[in-house]
Amino acid sequence: MMACLLEAPLRISVLSEVTATSRHYVDRLFDPDPQNVLQGVIDMKNAVIGNNKQKANLIVLGAVPRLLYLLQQSSSSLELRTECAVVLGSLAMGTENNIKSLVDCHIIPALLQGLLCSDLIFIEACLRCLRTVFISPVTPVQLLYTDPTVIPHLMSLLSRSRHTKEYITQIFAHCCKTPEHQTVLFNHSAIQNIAPLLISPSDKVRMQALKCFSVLAYENTQVSMTLVNVLVDGEQLSQVFVRMMQRDKPIEMQLTAAKCLTYMCRAGAIRTDDNCIILKTLPCLVRMCSKERLLEERVEGAETLAYLMEPDVELQRIASFTDHLVSMLADYFKYPSSVSAITDIKRLDHDLKHAHELRQAAFKLYASLGSNDEDIRKKITETENMMDRIVSGLSESSIKVRLAAVRCLHSLSRSVQQLRTSFHDHAVWKPLMKLLQNAPDEVLVMASSTLCNLLLEFSPSKEPILDSGVIELLCSLTQSDSPALRVNGIWALMNMAFQADQKVKVEIVRALGTEQLFRLLSDPDTNVLMKTLGLLRNLLSTRPHIDQIMSSHGKQIMQAVTLILEGEHSIEVKEQTLCILANIADGNTAKELIMTNDDMLQKIKYYMGHSNVKLQLAATFCISNLIWNEEDDSP
Amino acid sequence: MSGPSSGCGFLMSVVVHGDLALNEQEKDLNQRLRRLYPAVNEEETPLPRSWSPKDKFSYIGLSQNNLRVHYKGHGKTPKDAASVRATHPIPAACGVYYFEVKIISKGRDGYVKYMGIGLSAQGVNMNRLPGWDKHSYGYHGDDGHSFCSSGTGQPYGPTFTTGDVIGCCVNLINNTCFYTKNGHSLGIAFTDLPPNLYPTVGLQTPGEVVDANFGQHPFVFDIEDYMREWRTKIQAQIDRFPIGEREGEWQAMIQKMVASYLVHHSYCATAEVFAKSTDQAVHEELASIKNRQKIQKLVLSGRMGEAIETTQQLYPSLLELNPDLLFMLKVRQFIEMVNGTDSEVRCLGGRSPKSQDSYPGSPRLFNSPVHKVEMEVDHFSNGVSESSSNGFLNGSSTHGIDLEECDGDMVDSAQSKRQLCGGSQAAIERMIQFGRELQSMSEHLRRERGKNSANKKMLKDAFSLLAYSDPWISPVGYQLDSIRREPVCSTLNSAILETHNLPKQPPLALAVGQAAQCLSLMARTGSGSCAFASVDDYLH
């Protein structure tokens, strides 16, 4: 009891305001006559309803441990135990601090223990309180899984009454946050137990059951695959979800049902060309993005839609012309609106709170829409102020917005036309470079990947980026622990070296250093190896460049080539290496490094007789270059 | 001989099959249109069902029951454009209207595929594509642009071509229009649309063929889901209609209406309790209410003879002054005789015949739709047996009318048992005699008051019952249904109330009637929301 009293200094100030009446309520809990205790608890119940101050007072005065004690005592009457659970439930309805105090007093194991009682009314009171505690963001959800007998017991209580159904599904829906949680619930037959509740006559039960399925199916193939085969009253679950998306259903229900189908689709349990996706889920999610919906709904709608269509170009095409989605999203950037600032301070506050979320959701959806189709990308970039919005998004304070903006930019950067036009016009490389200086890995991956595209030979941004000292930055990326960043760094360098000036090439070699180059050639990630070979190949092009680089780094490069040709590598890697050799053979002086290397000539000969045609061709190309040069040299 | 005959048979069967298919399609169409647009009164505003062979440019050819459109002009310049309108404009009472057009062929190669789908007002030039002129709107397949009364289009949706199904939806509540392509909504294309637009399609390329679906087939787009959304919106608007400060007034008014309704229909016990608990005065004496109740009870249980007699006793001059009313009551009496329920024939019956329908005596005000109104009021009398001691015995035995038979009626279910006049020879003779009296009364009335076609028809229909061996399953058998007692009962009740200078219709019924009238007025003046505010929806 004392532990609860002493921990926070904040409580002391409250303590000074504690009234005598509050103290009286607590005192009565200690009355020797059980009848008086019961009446005391009932009076306390009536006193705390809707009175947050009274709740705080009682907590400070130590009512909670006593109530829990009474609740747990088997000598207490069932009525008393039930009333205790009700009062605790009421206390939990107050502020987050109340919840914290309750959790600190170990209310959760006490209430879970209470569920073992046979009396339904008592069980319902315990569940109601547990529900209130668990849906609070301050309660660690892990507490539900500590005792392995809890979940199966909750499953067995599920069908007892309308209230047990509602409270238990609500607890599950809030406490299923990780793949492990999903697995625990799945293994205890959550699907079979909850599915029938989807057609419950109670709106609340239906809604909570639906929410359970959305959290269970999220990125979970096992659950999703099981869901498609579930029948509810003879009807397929997907059809039940489709019915819940009807336009006269509550928006929350439509949105959650659309999420369920989206997750099932992404897990491969429903095909993307299934009517329930193409004609129902997709349009439902587009509707959720409309101006008529609440800001929260618009955020969730856009994020879910982005996720649904990410891998499927046909869905992207349909969404791109559904209900003016592309221009509808432009509205996501208009918060807080100038109107709200003037008319209503509450509204302004609300808008401000959601503005970041709206922007990042819109960027995500644009990124998803534009990831494959050139026409859609054009449509997006032509949306009002689109490029300006991305540019300012790249430097927003919210990391979520920055990440989404760079994802969007990355998606659009796959368009040759956009690279040539809007990207250059809006100098997107500037904020992008700034973003690369200092950002968490996930942003860096996207940003560097975008940079790769901006460094493509035909991109007019390539020149200004080169002048901005990007080489050092990229070289440092190649030293990252993240394979994705190493790939992007070396890839960007490879693109940069393609048909580049001697000066640039020398600078790349200098900045990277041969040591790092060789380290990358032995990188465990094949992608990194391939791009490094690509870089070497781009560096070793045009005769003067080849001779120049080989004269300074010939020895190490020949060593590396030997090493790779002798090592266990894929055909693609070996082919790329032979191509490098062919480039070396194209040099005037560089070719001598091969001609004087008997071992290397043997290797080329070996690959000319290799069973793989690609390797044969590459080796032949080498020989041809070796011969050609000689003829060319002789006057 | 087998050759030609089988050939002929084959031909016949094809024709018959074609007809059947056509009828089937017609039936589908009617069903679908009724379901989609229940608020439309087609006698006033018929729905479009096909393209109009009269309202089209000469380059347009129609086939397949005027549903298929093909282009037969040169298609060289915009001067060769040609359009066709549907037979009727879109009624506002649709609320939301929808049709689809399938592109069967995009036309001959080497031409730009000009093709427009949309709406136009009557009188707009048909030598044009929809959208180019004032009061004309279109979505064009070649560029995907929308044309809003202008020769220049706005970027709107994707292009469309052979195999695509383009839908056009007119929202008559907010006067907007959106299109669909293969079941996907493309978003609002036009706003501020004028009323009375016709579905219109325009072509300009040789070989272009399109088929319309005005409801003949299921639509590709889920229009019913869209309608559900608007129904919900309108109903939420009604539910949330602000009454502001006047809440108390509203409650008092509603209580008054309920009380007067109860009194009107002589639910005297209920009316008494209701008036007491809501602190209201009842403007009719209790005895008077009970008298009316007694009469209604008799009419509704089919005992017309007694009903007439009681009326004459309690309201001596009423029927004398209303010979048409008396005639109507007597015709009903005749029908009840055929039914075997009228008291005169009952006494003659060898057994105690029962009316074939139970009617524990709840008068109904209107025809079927209003049943629901009473459900709540009704349960005081319905099903509660006389043994109940709480006195809520509306229309039951408190005033000495013996209703044992009525109770017994509950068990008399066998239709096979029903016989003319309950099966008694004496009763049949009495019925025939009564018929003769009725005939002479009719002649007398005609002499005195001139021709009355309603009376004539009433009598003819009643007598027609005798032309069938089993009147109950005959085409005129509906008269025997106990539900037909309701209008008689209500007319008589109204007449009695009128003699007391009381309204012949209760205010509640007036309000319901007024609401219905208001909705049909909305339909006429182009307010589409009337489609989703049916009075019936609120009477349960």
CSV table of N, CA, C and O in Angstrom, one decimal, chain A residues 16 59 64 94 101 135 169 248 273 280 297 299 306 320 336 345 354 405 486 508 515 517 529 600 614:
chain,number,residue,atom,x,y,z
A,16,SER,N,-2.3,17.0,-0.4
A,16,SER,CA,-2.7,18.1,0.4
A,16,SER,C,-4.1,18.5,0.2
A,16,SER,O,-4.7,19.2,1.1
A,59,ILE,N,-7.1,6.9,-5.0
A,59,ILE,CA,-5.9,6.2,-5.3
A,59,ILE,C,-4.7,6.6,-4.4
A,59,ILE,O,-4.0,5.7,-3.9
A,64,VAL,N,-6.8,1.4,-3.7
A,64,VAL,CA,-6.6,0.3,-4.7
A,64,VAL,C,-6.1,-1.0,-4.0
A,64,VAL,O,-6.8,-2.1,-4.3
A,94,GLY,N,-10.4,6.8,-15.5
A,94,GLY,CA,-9.9,8.2,-15.3
A,94,GLY,C,-8.7,8.5,-16.2
A,94,GLY,O,-8.7,8.2,-17.3
A,101,SER,N,-1.1,3.9,-11.8
A,101,SER,CA,-1.1,3.4,-10.4
A,101,SER,C,-1.8,2.0,-10.2
A,101,SER,O,-1.3,1.2,-9.5
A,135,ILE,N,-6.6,-1.3,-22.8
A,135,ILE,CA,-6.7,-0.4,-24.0
A,135,ILE,C,-5.9,0.9,-23.8
A,135,ILE,O,-5.8,1.7,-24.7
A,169,THR,N,-12.7,-9.6,-26.9
A,169,THR,CA,-12.2,-9.2,-28.3
A,169,THR,C,-11.6,-7.9,-28.3
A,169,THR,O,-10.6,-7.7,-29.0
A,248,ASP,N,-23.3,1.9,-46.3
A,248,ASP,CA,-24.2,2.4,-45.2
A,248,ASP,C,-23.7,1.9,-43.9
A,248,ASP,O,-24.3,2.2,-42.9
A,273,ASP,N,-6.4,-9.7,-58.4
A,273,ASP,CA,-7.4,-9.5,-59.4
A,273,ASP,C,-8.8,-10.0,-58.9
A,273,ASP,O,-9.7,-10.1,-59.7
A,280,LYS,N,-14.1,-3.9,-54.6
A,280,LYS,CA,-14.7,-3.6,-53.3
A,280,LYS,C,-13.6,-2.9,-52.4
A,280,LYS,O,-13.8,-1.8,-51.9
A,297,GLU,N,-9.2,9.0,-40.4
A,297,GLU,CA,-9.6,8.0,-41.3
A,297,GLU,C,-8.9,8.2,-42.6
A,297,GLU,O,-8.5,7.2,-43.3
A,299,VAL,N,-5.9,9.3,-43.1
A,299,VAL,CA,-4.5,8.8,-42.9
A,299,VAL,C,-4.5,7.3,-43.1
A,299,VAL,O,-3.8,6.8,-43.9
A,306,ALA,N,-2.0,2.4,-50.0
A,306,ALA,CA,-0.6,2.4,-50.4
A,306,ALA,C,-0.1,1.0,-50.3
A,306,ALA,O,0.6,0.4,-51.2
A,320,SER,N,-5.3,5.0,-59.8
A,320,SER,CA,-4.9,6.3,-60.3
A,320,SER,C,-6.1,7.0,-61.0
A,320,SER,O,-6.1,8.2,-61.1
A,336,PRO,N,-2.6,22.8,-41.4
A,336,PRO,CA,-3.9,23.4,-41.1
A,336,PRO,C,-4.3,24.4,-42.2
A,336,PRO,O,-3.5,25.1,-42.7
A,345,ILE,N,-10.1,27.8,-32.9
A,345,ILE,CA,-8.8,27.4,-32.3
A,345,ILE,C,-8.7,25.9,-32.1
A,345,ILE,O,-7.6,25.3,-32.3
A,354,HIS,N,-2.7,16.6,-36.9
A,354,HIS,CA,-2.8,15.5,-37.9
A,354,HIS,C,-2.0,15.9,-39.2
A,354,HIS,O,-1.9,15.1,-40.1
A,405,ALA,N,8.5,11.3,-47.9
A,405,ALA,CA,8.8,12.2,-49.0
A,405,ALA,C,9.9,11.6,-49.9
A,405,ALA,O,9.8,11.7,-51.1
A,486,ARG,N,25.4,-0.1,-48.4
A,486,ARG,CA,26.6,-0.4,-49.2
A,486,ARG,C,26.3,-0.6,-50.6
A,486,ARG,O,27.0,0.0,-51.5
A,508,ILE,N,37.1,9.3,-57.8
A,508,ILE,CA,36.4,8.1,-57.2
A,508,ILE,C,37.4,7.1,-56.7
A,508,ILE,O,37.3,6.7,-55.5
A,515,GLU,N,42.0,-0.2,-51.1
A,515,GLU,CA,41.8,-1.1,-50.0
A,515,GLU,C,40.3,-1.4,-49.8
A,515,GLU,O,39.8,-2.5,-49.8
A,517,LEU,N,38.0,-0.8,-52.0
A,517,LEU,CA,37.5,-1.4,-53.3
A,517,LEU,C,37.7,-3.0,-53.2
A,517,LEU,O,36.8,-3.7,-53.5
A,529,LEU,N,29.0,-6.9,-54.5
A,529,LEU,CA,30.0,-7.4,-55.4
A,529,LEU,C,29.7,-7.1,-56.8
A,529,LEU,O,30.6,-6.5,-57.5
A,600,MET,N,46.7,-15.7,-66.4
A,600,MET,CA,45.5,-15.1,-66.8
A,600,MET,C,45.1,-15.5,-68.2
A,600,MET,O,43.9,-15.8,-68.5
A,614,LYS,N,27.4,-17.3,-72.1
A,614,LYS,CA,27.7,-16.0,-71.7
A,614,LYS,C,29.2,-15.8,-71.3
A,614,LYS,O,29.8,-14.8,-71.7
